Short mmCIF file of C-alpha atoms in Angstrom, two decimals:
data_model
loop_
_atom_site.label_atom_id
_atom_site.label_comp_id
_atom_site.label_asym_id
_atom_site.label_seq_id
_atom_site.Cartn_x
_atom_site.Cartn_y
_atom_site.Cartn_z
CA MET A 3 -6.59 10.14 -22.43
CA THR A 4 -9.09 11.83 -20.15
CA SER A 5 -7.87 12.36 -16.64
CA ASN A 6 -9.78 10.96 -13.72
CA ASN A 7 -10.47 14.11 -11.71
CA SER A 8 -12.66 12.42 -9.13
CA HIS A 9 -10.82 11.55 -5.92
CA ASP A 10 -13.60 9.48 -4.39
CA GLN A 11 -12.51 6.39 -6.31
CA LEU A 12 -9.22 4.53 -6.69
CA SER A 13 -8.61 2.42 -9.78
CA VAL A 14 -5.95 -0.28 -9.44
CA LEU A 15 -4.39 -2.60 -12.03
CA THR A 16 -2.06 -5.54 -11.49
CA LEU A 17 -0.35 -7.40 -14.34
CA ASN A 18 2.50 -9.87 -14.68
CA CYS A 19 4.15 -8.50 -17.84
CA TRP A 20 6.36 -11.52 -18.66
CA LEU A 21 9.26 -9.36 -19.82
CA LEU A 22 12.11 -11.71 -19.02
CA GLN A 23 14.68 -11.20 -21.76
CA ILE A 24 15.75 -14.82 -22.17
CA LYS A 25 12.67 -17.01 -21.65
CA ALA A 26 9.88 -14.65 -22.69
CA LYS A 27 8.56 -15.13 -26.20
CA GLY A 28 7.05 -13.14 -28.99
CA GLY A 29 8.40 -9.64 -29.44
CA ARG A 30 9.09 -8.33 -25.95
CA TRP A 31 9.16 -4.75 -27.18
CA GLU A 32 5.87 -5.10 -29.07
CA ARG A 33 4.19 -6.60 -26.01
CA LEU A 34 5.62 -3.91 -23.74
CA GLN A 35 4.29 -1.20 -26.01
CA ALA A 36 0.86 -2.86 -26.13
CA ILE A 37 0.77 -2.94 -22.32
CA CYS A 38 1.60 0.78 -22.15
CA GLU A 39 -1.04 1.59 -24.73
CA TYR A 40 -3.62 -0.30 -22.70
CA ILE A 41 -2.62 1.50 -19.50
CA LEU A 42 -2.95 4.86 -21.21
CA ASN A 43 -6.06 4.08 -23.23
CA ILE A 44 -8.15 1.68 -21.20
CA PRO A 45 -10.98 0.49 -23.50
CA SER A 46 -14.48 1.68 -22.65
CA SER A 47 -15.53 -1.96 -22.39
CA SER A 48 -13.08 -2.43 -19.51
CA ALA A 49 -13.90 0.81 -17.71
CA PRO A 50 -17.07 1.49 -15.74
CA VAL A 51 -19.22 4.45 -16.73
CA GLY A 52 -17.63 7.71 -15.64
CA HIS A 53 -14.20 6.18 -15.11
CA HIS A 54 -11.22 7.16 -17.23
CA GLY A 55 -8.21 5.05 -16.39
CA PHE A 56 -6.07 3.72 -13.58
CA ASP A 57 -4.66 5.49 -10.55
CA ILE A 58 -2.25 2.76 -9.45
CA VAL A 59 -0.53 0.25 -11.72
CA GLY A 60 1.42 -2.64 -10.18
CA LEU A 61 3.55 -4.65 -12.59
CA GLN A 62 5.54 -7.85 -12.11
CA GLU A 63 8.32 -9.37 -14.23
CA VAL A 64 9.68 -6.03 -15.40
CA TRP A 65 13.11 -7.53 -14.96
CA MET A 66 15.28 -5.18 -16.97
CA ALA A 67 15.99 -1.57 -16.04
CA GLU A 68 15.74 -0.57 -19.70
CA ASP A 69 12.21 -2.03 -19.91
CA PHE A 70 11.15 -0.11 -16.82
CA GLU A 71 12.61 3.06 -18.29
CA ARG A 72 10.72 2.50 -21.55
CA ILE A 73 7.45 2.06 -19.67
CA ARG A 74 8.15 5.06 -17.44
CA VAL A 75 8.85 7.33 -20.43
CA LEU A 76 5.78 6.15 -22.32
CA ILE A 77 3.31 6.73 -19.46
CA LYS A 78 4.97 9.42 -17.31
CA LYS A 79 2.56 12.19 -18.37
CA VAL A 80 -0.30 10.32 -16.72
CA TYR A 81 1.71 8.47 -14.06
CA PRO A 82 4.46 10.87 -12.99
CA TYR A 83 5.38 8.88 -9.88
CA SER A 84 7.00 5.45 -10.12
CA ARG A 85 9.38 3.03 -8.43
CA HIS A 86 11.33 0.03 -9.68
CA TRP A 87 13.15 -2.33 -7.33
CA VAL A 88 16.23 -4.50 -7.74
CA SER A 89 16.86 -7.72 -5.85
CA GLY A 90 18.89 -10.89 -6.35
CA LEU A 91 21.16 -11.26 -9.36
CA TYR A 92 18.90 -9.76 -12.00
CA GLY A 93 16.14 -7.98 -10.13
CA CYS A 94 12.81 -8.95 -8.64
CA GLY A 95 10.87 -7.40 -11.53
CA LEU A 96 8.52 -5.30 -9.37
CA ALA A 97 7.35 -1.84 -10.43
CA ILE A 98 4.61 0.56 -9.31
CA PHE A 99 3.27 3.59 -11.18
CA SER A 100 1.01 6.16 -9.56
CA ARG A 101 -0.97 9.30 -10.34
CA TYR A 102 -0.49 10.41 -6.75
CA PRO A 103 2.75 11.38 -4.99
CA ILE A 104 4.79 8.51 -3.57
CA VAL A 105 6.01 9.58 -0.14
CA GLN A 106 7.70 6.35 0.90
CA GLY A 107 9.00 3.17 -0.75
CA SER A 108 10.57 -0.03 0.51
CA LEU A 109 11.53 -3.57 -0.49
CA HIS A 110 11.31 -6.69 1.64
CA ARG A 111 13.21 -9.70 0.29
CA TYR A 112 11.60 -12.95 1.37
CA THR A 113 13.51 -15.19 3.74
CA LEU A 114 13.13 -18.37 1.68
CA ASN A 115 13.66 -18.05 -2.06
CA GLY A 116 13.80 -21.22 -4.10
CA ASP A 117 16.75 -23.43 -4.94
CA PRO A 118 19.93 -22.33 -6.82
CA ALA A 119 20.41 -25.90 -8.11
CA TRP A 120 17.41 -25.42 -10.44
CA CYS A 121 18.94 -22.72 -12.61
CA PHE A 122 16.23 -22.80 -15.27
CA GLN A 123 13.55 -21.93 -12.70
CA GLY A 124 15.26 -18.71 -11.68
CA ASP A 125 13.30 -18.04 -8.47
CA TRP A 126 16.39 -18.07 -6.25
CA TYR A 127 18.39 -15.89 -8.63
CA ASP A 128 15.85 -13.08 -8.93
CA GLY A 129 15.37 -12.78 -5.17
CA LYS A 130 11.59 -12.98 -4.73
CA SER A 131 10.43 -9.94 -2.80
CA CYS A 132 7.59 -7.70 -1.77
CA SER A 133 7.81 -4.01 -2.59
CA SER A 134 5.60 -1.25 -1.25
CA VAL A 135 4.90 2.42 -1.66
CA VAL A 136 2.93 4.86 0.44
CA ILE A 137 0.92 7.37 -1.58
CA ASN A 138 -0.61 10.54 -0.26
CA HIS A 139 -4.21 10.53 -1.46
CA PRO A 140 -6.19 13.79 -1.30
CA THR A 141 -9.34 12.07 0.02
CA CYS A 142 -8.24 9.48 2.55
CA GLY A 143 -4.60 10.27 3.29
CA GLU A 144 -1.95 7.56 3.31
CA ILE A 145 -2.50 4.36 1.33
CA GLN A 146 0.21 1.70 1.45
CA ILE A 147 0.29 -0.45 -1.67
CA PHE A 148 2.20 -3.73 -1.70
CA ASN A 149 3.33 -5.43 -4.90
CA THR A 150 4.70 -8.98 -4.86
CA HIS A 151 5.71 -11.89 -7.04
CA MET A 152 5.93 -15.09 -5.03
CA HIS A 153 7.71 -18.35 -5.81
CA ALA A 154 6.22 -20.27 -8.72
CA CYS A 155 4.52 -23.65 -8.32
CA TYR A 156 5.96 -26.24 -10.68
CA ASP A 157 3.86 -29.20 -9.53
CA GLN A 158 0.32 -29.81 -10.77
CA PRO A 159 -2.51 -30.20 -8.19
CA GLY A 160 -2.63 -33.72 -6.80
CA THR A 161 1.15 -34.07 -6.82
CA ARG A 162 3.69 -33.15 -4.18
CA ASP A 163 4.24 -29.38 -4.06
CA THR A 164 8.01 -29.08 -3.85
CA TYR A 165 8.03 -25.40 -2.91
CA LEU A 166 5.01 -25.26 -0.61
CA GLY A 167 7.21 -24.42 2.37
CA THR A 168 8.82 -21.57 0.45
CA ARG A 169 5.51 -20.04 -0.65
CA VAL A 170 3.79 -20.30 2.74
CA SER A 171 6.80 -18.62 4.35
CA GLN A 172 6.42 -15.79 1.85
CA GLY A 173 2.68 -15.63 2.54
CA TRP A 174 3.41 -15.45 6.27
CA GLU A 175 5.81 -12.56 5.82
CA MET A 176 3.44 -10.77 3.43
CA ALA A 177 0.56 -11.09 5.91
CA GLY A 178 2.79 -9.66 8.62
CA LEU A 179 3.71 -6.67 6.46
CA VAL A 180 0.09 -5.74 5.73
CA ARG A 181 -0.76 -6.04 9.42
CA GLN A 182 2.06 -3.66 10.28
CA ALA A 183 0.84 -1.17 7.69
CA ALA A 184 -2.68 -1.35 9.10
CA ALA A 185 -1.30 -0.80 12.60
CA LEU A 186 0.06 2.54 11.41
CA GLY A 187 -3.46 3.65 10.53
CA ARG A 188 -2.95 3.39 6.80
CA HIS A 189 -5.28 2.01 4.18
CA VAL A 190 -3.73 -1.13 2.72
CA ILE A 191 -3.86 -2.72 -0.73
CA SER A 192 -1.79 -5.77 -1.66
CA LEU A 193 -1.56 -6.92 -5.26
CA GLY A 194 0.55 -9.07 -7.54
CA ASP A 195 1.27 -12.58 -8.73
CA PHE A 196 0.90 -14.75 -5.64
CA ASN A 197 1.37 -18.00 -7.62
CA SER A 198 -1.26 -19.59 -5.38
CA SER A 199 -4.78 -20.88 -6.00
CA PRO A 200 -7.74 -19.38 -4.11
CA ASP A 201 -7.89 -22.36 -1.72
CA SER A 202 -4.16 -22.20 -0.86
CA LEU A 203 -2.54 -21.53 2.49
CA VAL A 204 -1.04 -18.32 1.09
CA VAL A 205 -4.47 -16.85 0.33
CA LYS A 206 -5.78 -18.03 3.72
CA LEU A 207 -2.85 -16.31 5.43
CA MET A 208 -3.63 -13.07 3.61
CA THR A 209 -7.35 -13.11 4.38
CA GLN A 210 -7.43 -14.73 7.81
CA TYR A 211 -4.21 -13.70 9.51
CA GLY A 212 -3.46 -10.62 7.39
CA GLY A 213 -7.05 -9.38 7.74
CA MET A 214 -7.27 -8.65 4.01
CA THR A 215 -10.23 -9.12 1.67
CA ASP A 216 -9.87 -10.85 -1.70
CA SER A 217 -11.54 -8.31 -3.99
CA TRP A 218 -12.44 -10.88 -6.66
CA ASP A 219 -13.86 -13.38 -4.19
CA GLU A 220 -15.93 -10.63 -2.58
CA SER A 221 -17.43 -9.49 -5.89
CA HIS A 222 -17.57 -12.87 -7.66
CA PRO A 223 -18.41 -15.74 -5.31
CA ALA A 224 -17.19 -19.01 -6.80
CA PRO A 225 -19.94 -20.98 -8.56
CA SER A 226 -20.76 -24.46 -7.38
CA VAL A 227 -19.06 -27.47 -8.94
CA MET A 228 -22.44 -28.51 -10.32
CA ASP A 229 -22.94 -25.15 -12.04
CA LEU A 230 -19.45 -25.33 -13.51
CA LYS A 231 -20.23 -28.69 -15.13
CA PHE A 232 -22.84 -27.04 -17.34
CA MET A 233 -20.54 -24.20 -18.42
CA THR A 234 -18.30 -24.04 -21.45
CA ILE A 235 -14.56 -23.70 -20.88
CA ASP A 236 -14.72 -19.98 -21.68
CA GLU A 237 -17.59 -19.52 -19.21
CA GLN A 238 -15.66 -21.40 -16.51
CA ILE A 239 -12.59 -19.22 -17.08
CA ALA A 240 -14.71 -16.06 -16.83
CA ALA A 241 -16.64 -17.24 -13.75
CA LEU A 242 -13.50 -18.22 -11.84
CA GLY A 243 -11.41 -15.21 -12.84
CA ILE A 244 -8.63 -17.33 -14.36
CA THR A 245 -5.51 -15.26 -15.02
CA CYS A 246 -2.76 -17.72 -15.96
CA ASP A 247 -1.87 -21.09 -17.50
CA THR A 248 -5.13 -21.15 -19.43
CA PRO A 249 -5.92 -22.31 -22.96
CA ALA A 250 -7.61 -18.93 -23.45
CA ASN A 251 -4.14 -17.35 -23.55
CA THR A 252 -2.29 -17.62 -26.84
CA TRP A 253 1.07 -18.12 -25.11
CA ASN A 254 0.03 -21.08 -22.99
CA GLU A 255 1.27 -24.50 -24.07
CA ASP A 256 0.46 -26.56 -20.97
CA PRO A 257 -2.81 -25.54 -19.24
CA TRP A 258 -2.90 -25.88 -15.47
CA ILE A 259 -5.33 -28.13 -13.62
CA ASN A 260 -7.82 -25.89 -11.84
CA TYR A 261 -8.24 -26.56 -8.12
CA LEU A 262 -12.06 -26.49 -8.35
CA THR A 263 -12.96 -28.04 -11.70
CA ARG A 264 -9.98 -30.44 -11.84
CA SER A 265 -9.77 -29.71 -15.54
CA ARG A 266 -7.06 -27.95 -17.52
CA ILE A 267 -8.56 -24.46 -17.67
CA GLY A 268 -5.84 -22.62 -15.74
CA GLU A 269 -5.80 -20.92 -12.36
CA ARG A 270 -6.36 -17.58 -10.68
CA LEU A 271 -2.89 -16.61 -9.51
CA ASP A 272 -3.11 -12.80 -9.62
CA TYR A 273 -4.90 -10.96 -6.81
CA ILE A 274 -5.82 -7.57 -5.45
CA PHE A 275 -6.34 -7.79 -1.69
CA TYR A 276 -7.40 -4.83 0.41
CA ARG A 277 -8.09 -3.96 4.03
CA SER A 278 -11.83 -3.33 4.10
CA THR A 279 -12.82 -0.32 6.19
CA PRO A 280 -15.71 2.18 6.13
CA ALA A 281 -13.42 4.48 4.14
CA LEU A 282 -12.17 1.88 1.64
CA ARG A 283 -14.55 -0.46 -0.15
CA CYS A 284 -14.27 -2.44 -3.36
CA LYS A 285 -16.80 -1.32 -5.96
CA SER A 286 -15.92 -3.69 -8.79
CA VAL A 287 -13.21 -6.03 -10.01
CA GLN A 288 -12.65 -7.80 -13.29
CA VAL A 289 -10.07 -9.71 -15.28
CA VAL A 290 -8.72 -7.60 -18.14
CA LEU A 291 -6.45 -7.90 -21.19
CA TRP A 292 -8.33 -10.97 -22.38
CA GLU A 293 -8.14 -10.02 -26.04
CA PRO A 294 -5.02 -10.82 -28.12
CA THR A 295 -3.85 -7.48 -29.51
CA VAL A 296 -0.14 -7.92 -30.24
CA ASN A 297 1.44 -8.85 -33.55
CA PRO A 298 4.63 -10.66 -32.46
CA GLU A 299 5.95 -10.52 -36.02
CA PRO A 300 5.67 -6.88 -37.17
CA ALA A 301 7.09 -7.79 -40.57
CA SER A 302 4.19 -10.17 -41.20
CA ILE A 303 0.67 -8.84 -41.64
CA THR A 304 -0.77 -12.35 -41.58
CA ALA A 305 0.68 -13.43 -38.21
CA PRO A 306 -2.09 -14.20 -35.70
CA ALA A 307 -2.52 -11.73 -32.86
CA LYS A 308 -1.12 -12.71 -29.47
CA HIS A 309 -1.81 -11.64 -25.90
CA CYS A 310 0.48 -9.01 -24.40
CA SER A 311 1.52 -11.40 -21.60
CA ASP A 312 1.13 -14.99 -20.50
CA HIS A 313 -1.00 -13.59 -17.63
CA PHE A 314 -4.25 -11.64 -17.78
CA GLY A 315 -4.52 -8.53 -15.63
CA VAL A 316 -6.83 -7.75 -12.72
CA HIS A 317 -8.55 -4.37 -12.42
CA ALA A 318 -10.29 -3.25 -9.22
CA ILE A 319 -12.07 0.00 -8.38
CA PHE A 320 -12.38 1.15 -4.78
CA THR A 321 -14.61 3.82 -3.27
CA LEU A 322 -12.95 6.22 -0.85
CA LYS A 323 -14.21 8.38 1.99
CA PRO A 324 -12.33 11.03 3.94
CA THR A 325 -10.53 9.77 7.03
CA SER A 326 -7.34 10.35 8.95
CA LEU A 327 -6.65 7.13 10.83
CA VAL A 328 -8.50 3.92 10.10
CA PRO A 329 -10.67 3.07 13.15
CA GLY A 330 -9.80 -0.11 14.99
CA GLN A 331 -6.61 -0.75 13.07
CA ARG A 332 -4.24 -0.34 15.99
CA GLN A 333 -4.77 -3.93 17.16
CA LEU A 334 -1.94 -5.79 15.45
CA TRP A 335 -0.29 -8.57 17.39
CA GLY A 336 -1.79 -11.87 18.43
CA LEU A 337 -5.02 -13.29 17.05
CA GLU A 338 -7.45 -10.78 18.52
CA GLY A 339 -9.23 -8.17 16.43
CA LEU A 340 -9.32 -10.23 13.23
CA GLN A 341 -12.57 -10.83 11.38
CA ALA A 342 -11.94 -14.50 10.57
CA PRO A 343 -12.99 -17.06 13.21
CA LYS A 344 -10.16 -17.73 15.61
CA ASP A 345 -10.40 -21.51 15.11
CA ASP A 346 -9.97 -21.07 11.34
CA ILE A 347 -6.89 -18.91 11.83
CA ILE A 348 -5.36 -21.43 14.22
CA GLU A 349 -6.06 -24.26 11.79
CA THR A 350 -4.39 -22.32 8.97
CA LEU A 351 -1.36 -21.44 11.08
CA GLU A 352 -0.99 -25.07 12.17
CA SER A 353 -1.02 -26.14 8.50
CA VAL A 354 1.61 -23.51 7.73
CA LEU A 355 3.64 -24.73 10.68
CA LEU A 356 3.48 -28.30 9.38
CA ALA A 357 4.62 -27.20 5.90
CA LEU A 358 7.56 -25.31 7.38
CA LYS A 359 8.55 -28.24 9.60
CA LEU A 360 8.57 -30.52 6.55
CA TYR A 361 10.69 -27.97 4.69
CA HIS A 362 13.03 -27.77 7.69
CA ALA A 363 13.42 -31.57 7.70
CA GLU A 364 14.07 -31.63 3.94
CA SER A 365 16.69 -28.90 4.32
CA SER A 366 18.39 -30.85 7.10
CA THR A 367 18.51 -33.98 4.94
CA LYS A 368 19.76 -32.01 1.95
CA SER A 369 22.48 -30.42 4.09
CA ARG A 370 23.73 -33.77 5.37
CA VAL A 371 23.68 -35.44 1.96
CA CYS A 372 25.34 -32.60 0.05
CA SER A 373 27.88 -31.46 2.64
CA ILE A 374 28.88 -34.88 4.05
CA TYR A 375 27.75 -37.98 2.16
CA ILE A 376 28.35 -36.84 -1.43
CA PRO A 377 31.73 -35.16 -0.69
CA VAL A 378 32.91 -38.31 1.10
CA LEU A 379 31.79 -40.46 -1.83
CA ILE A 380 33.54 -38.17 -4.32
CA ALA A 381 36.71 -38.19 -2.23
CA LEU A 382 36.70 -42.00 -2.23
CA VAL A 383 36.22 -42.08 -6.00
CA VAL A 384 39.12 -39.65 -6.50
CA LEU A 385 41.27 -41.72 -4.18
CA ALA A 386 40.38 -44.86 -6.10
CA ILE A 387 41.28 -43.21 -9.43
CA LEU A 388 44.65 -42.07 -8.07
CA ILE A 389 45.42 -45.50 -6.64
CA VAL A 390 44.59 -47.18 -9.94
CA ALA A 391 46.67 -44.61 -11.81
CA CYS A 392 49.64 -45.40 -9.60
CA LEU A 393 49.28 -49.15 -9.98
CA VAL A 394 48.66 -49.14 -13.73
CA SER A 395 51.26 -47.94 -16.19
CA LEU A 396 49.90 -44.96 -18.13
CA ASN A 397 51.81 -45.10 -21.39
CA ALA A 398 49.68 -42.85 -23.59
CA TRP A 399 49.42 -39.13 -22.96
CA TRP A 400 45.64 -39.23 -23.23
CA GLN A 401 45.46 -41.70 -20.35
CA SER A 402 47.23 -39.28 -18.03
CA ALA A 403 45.08 -36.43 -19.35
CA LEU A 404 41.92 -38.45 -18.70
CA VAL A 405 42.95 -39.10 -15.11
CA LEU A 406 43.81 -35.43 -14.60
CA VAL A 407 40.52 -34.18 -16.08
CA SER A 408 38.54 -36.71 -14.03
CA VAL A 409 40.22 -35.62 -10.82
CA ILE A 410 39.65 -31.92 -11.60
CA LEU A 411 35.96 -32.42 -12.45
CA LEU A 412 35.37 -34.53 -9.36
CA SER A 413 37.15 -31.92 -7.23
CA VAL A 414 34.89 -29.20 -8.61
CA ALA A 415 31.83 -31.40 -7.95
CA TRP A 416 33.08 -31.95 -4.41
CA ALA A 417 33.40 -28.20 -3.80
CA VAL A 418 29.99 -27.38 -5.34
CA SER A 419 28.21 -30.10 -3.38
CA PHE A 420 29.86 -29.14 -0.10
CA LEU A 421 29.13 -25.42 -0.49
CA TYR A 422 25.54 -26.11 -1.59
CA GLY A 423 24.87 -28.31 1.43
CA PHE A 424 26.86 -26.33 3.98
CA ILE A 425 25.89 -22.78 2.97
CA TYR A 426 22.57 -22.88 1.09
CA ALA A 427 20.85 -25.82 2.82
CA GLY A 428 22.47 -25.00 6.15
CA GLU A 429 21.24 -21.41 6.00
CA ASN A 430 17.73 -22.60 5.10
CA ILE A 431 17.72 -24.69 8.26
CA THR A 432 18.27 -21.63 10.45
CA LYS A 433 15.90 -19.44 8.44
CA THR A 434 13.10 -22.00 8.65
CA ALA A 435 13.72 -22.52 12.35
CA ASN A 436 13.19 -18.80 12.95
CA LEU A 437 9.95 -18.79 10.92
CA ILE A 438 8.68 -21.80 12.87
CA GLN A 439 9.46 -20.03 16.13
CA GLU A 440 7.57 -16.91 15.00
CA ILE A 441 4.39 -18.90 14.34
CA GLN A 442 4.70 -20.98 17.49
CA THR A 443 4.95 -17.78 19.50
CA ILE A 444 1.44 -16.62 18.60
CA LEU A 445 -0.28 -19.99 18.63
CA PRO A 446 -2.14 -20.74 21.86
#
């Protein structure tokens, strides 16, 4: 691969790799290798004239340390600097690879993180987080790059969004982190799988309160609904920059309803945001890894090719100019100094506040039900079983065993329900209360 010797541009890739060992399908190792080959040998059709690869690669869902190590070994000659973070029970899956020296790295675990009762979803167990590195770039100095994977949305548009409160809290914290980075005079890029549509509160928080620019939206203004009606599905997917849950991806089995077309063409969930300054501008951005290139069954030469992930990637190129500190970035707190209209920011924050208050009320109800009502009901059932057992003669051994097993299972259910309501839901009440107070503090 030809090295990119020019330092007046910065090429950035984000991709959700879908490398979960248990739920991911289709030859994880083959897909991982295909991703590495793409990173090292970006096709000429995906690279602008004169450009020869990526400078920063942000990956999500690299859950396993062994997978990260495989990727690192395969691409280390081009990307000698890398970081992989661990959070929750089996890691947050975030990794960053860089051509330039990484001088600082950190991980911020989000305050609200899903529900442990829904084991198959996994969001609570992997500890959703935001990682960041600071690279020392020879042209413009320090660039802080954030990589995140926010809580998934499991409810189609038009239905109640169960985890809206969780995601907006994560968006609020993410927006605060990029503002802090900008206050230090750094250039800021935020990428990853935000699990949010372009019209969502999370994206509004990033652009309005965080002061970030959506690189895709800047380069590809959304077509009108009327124009979309005359497009084919493939043209709609290309025009809207769809990256996930789309019929265009060979791994998708249930296409998502798009927020704009209201048809099942998928959604744009993966973003590259940046803090626009005279020294940092977006030159181009495109969705990449559209073509299925992986044979998930190496032993079969007739198996149809598959995509390397259930997400497409996003590739952005930025132009850089020499600078030390970014002018006008010191203004951080409050609502002053932001480019978005103040009324729009207030409206967004009030919507976020409402979502958090609803989440707070739900957590309070959940805490009461699971730590008081259900344990009391279980205790009454156990008492009733014991009373009946005492009054009725239990002649057969299996009758006594049945009573014993029933009491044990109900006792375990009592303990699980109480701990879930008292610890998990109770802690969410205090966490949400603090988030609500943070937003109320800055609202006029």
